[in-house]
mmCIF file of C-alpha atoms and ligand atoms in Angstrom:
data_model
loop_
_atom_site.group_PDB
_atom_site.id
_atom_site.type_symbol
_atom_site.label_atom_id
_atom_site.label_comp_id
_atom_site.label_asym_id
_atom_site.label_seq_id
_atom_site.Cartn_x
_atom_site.Cartn_y
_atom_site.Cartn_z
ATOM 1 C CA MET A 1 91.902 118.835 101.714
ATOM 2 C CA PHE A 2 90.407 115.794 103.027
ATOM 3 C CA GLU A 3 90.864 115.565 106.832
ATOM 4 C CA ARG A 4 93.098 112.971 108.485
ATOM 5 C CA PHE A 5 90.917 109.769 107.892
ATOM 6 C CA ASP A 6 88.623 111.259 105.172
ATOM 7 C CA ARG A 7 89.343 109.105 101.978
ATOM 8 C CA PRO A 8 87.822 109.579 98.570
ATOM 9 C CA VAL A 9 85.845 106.667 97.619
ATOM 10 C CA ARG A 10 83.797 104.618 94.921
ATOM 11 C CA CYS A 11 80.032 102.881 95.361
ATOM 12 C CA LYS A 12 79.448 99.972 92.956
ATOM 13 C CA ASP A 13 77.459 102.374 90.947
ATOM 14 C CA ASP A 14 80.477 104.322 89.887
ATOM 15 C CA HIS A 15 79.445 107.254 92.616
ATOM 16 C CA LEU A 16 81.675 109.232 93.766
ATOM 17 C CA PHE A 17 82.708 110.866 97.392
ATOM 18 C CA THR A 18 84.318 110.651 100.633
ATOM 19 C CA THR A 19 83.822 109.304 103.731
ATOM 20 C CA ILE A 20 85.711 108.393 107.338
ATOM 21 C CA TRP A 21 87.958 105.682 106.459
ATOM 22 C CA VAL A 22 89.559 104.682 109.982
ATOM 23 C CA PRO A 23 92.196 102.282 109.764
ATOM 24 C CA MET A 24 91.289 98.827 112.242
ATOM 25 C CA ALA A 25 88.074 100.002 112.896
ATOM 26 C CA SER A 26 84.765 99.800 112.063
ATOM 27 C CA LEU A 27 82.458 103.106 113.103
ATOM 28 C CA LYS A 28 79.618 102.577 110.635
ATOM 29 C CA ALA A 29 79.816 100.140 108.319
ATOM 30 C CA VAL A 30 80.727 96.682 108.102
ATOM 31 C CA ARG A 31 84.433 96.141 106.430
ATOM 32 C CA LEU A 32 84.495 93.490 103.862
ATOM 33 C CA GLY A 33 88.710 93.113 103.535
ATOM 34 C CA THR A 34 89.631 96.370 101.429
ATOM 35 C CA SER A 35 85.352 97.012 100.122
ATOM 36 C CA ARG A 36 83.063 98.157 103.097
ATOM 37 C CA PHE A 37 79.366 98.449 103.091
ATOM 38 C CA GLN A 38 77.786 101.385 103.566
ATOM 39 C CA HIS A 39 75.056 103.425 102.957
ATOM 40 C CA CYS A 40 76.011 105.942 99.795
ATOM 41 C CA PRO A 41 74.845 109.512 99.928
ATOM 42 C CA VAL A 42 74.951 110.362 95.873
ATOM 43 C CA GLY A 43 72.955 107.500 95.272
ATOM 44 C CA ARG A 44 70.992 107.265 98.568
ATOM 45 C CA HIS A 45 71.489 104.001 98.706
ATOM 46 C CA TRP A 46 73.279 100.589 100.015
ATOM 47 C CA THR A 47 76.347 99.207 98.516
ATOM 48 C CA THR A 48 79.834 98.755 98.222
ATOM 49 C CA VAL A 49 82.546 100.982 98.570
ATOM 50 C CA VAL A 50 85.787 100.534 97.670
ATOM 51 C CA PRO A 51 88.902 103.377 98.490
ATOM 52 C CA LEU A 52 89.754 105.593 95.097
ATOM 53 C CA ASP A 53 93.979 105.240 95.012
ATOM 54 C CA PRO A 54 94.842 108.572 94.470
ATOM 55 C CA LYS A 55 97.828 107.236 92.151
ATOM 56 C CA THR A 56 95.327 105.839 89.933
ATOM 57 C CA ALA A 57 92.007 108.517 89.749
ATOM 58 C CA SER A 58 91.977 111.204 87.546
ATOM 59 C CA PRO A 59 91.937 114.747 89.115
ATOM 60 C CA SER A 60 88.791 114.904 88.110
ATOM 61 C CA GLU A 61 86.809 111.899 89.694
ATOM 62 C CA LEU A 62 88.667 113.412 92.797
ATOM 63 C CA GLN A 63 87.371 116.501 92.600
ATOM 64 C CA GLU A 64 83.614 114.837 92.691
ATOM 65 C CA ALA A 65 84.748 112.513 95.425
ATOM 66 C CA ALA A 66 85.438 115.979 97.321
ATOM 67 C CA ALA A 67 82.435 117.420 96.696
ATOM 68 C CA VAL A 68 80.211 114.887 98.266
ATOM 69 C CA HIS A 69 81.245 113.929 102.120
ATOM 70 C CA ASP A 70 78.704 111.421 104.285
ATOM 71 C CA SER A 71 78.777 113.493 107.322
ATOM 72 C CA ARG A 72 78.473 116.923 105.483
ATOM 73 C CA ILE A 73 74.577 116.674 103.668
ATOM 74 C CA PRO A 74 71.960 118.324 105.254
HETATM 75 ZN ZN1 LIG B 1 76.291 104.981 94.962
#
């Protein structure tokens, strides 16, 4: 389950993870329309991420995204 503002996202290199996506606010990333520039915890790089659409994403993609949360990396 995702928390209130958690959204599954995909980075430019096709890494999938979950991040906090607050509408109309920028907490720790630069907003670029529907994409954001932020750190990817999977590839450990700075990249552009876009939200995954739960309607078009496959269940395995959503599962993969849910497995990694950028604020829960040890
Ligand atoms: Zn990445």
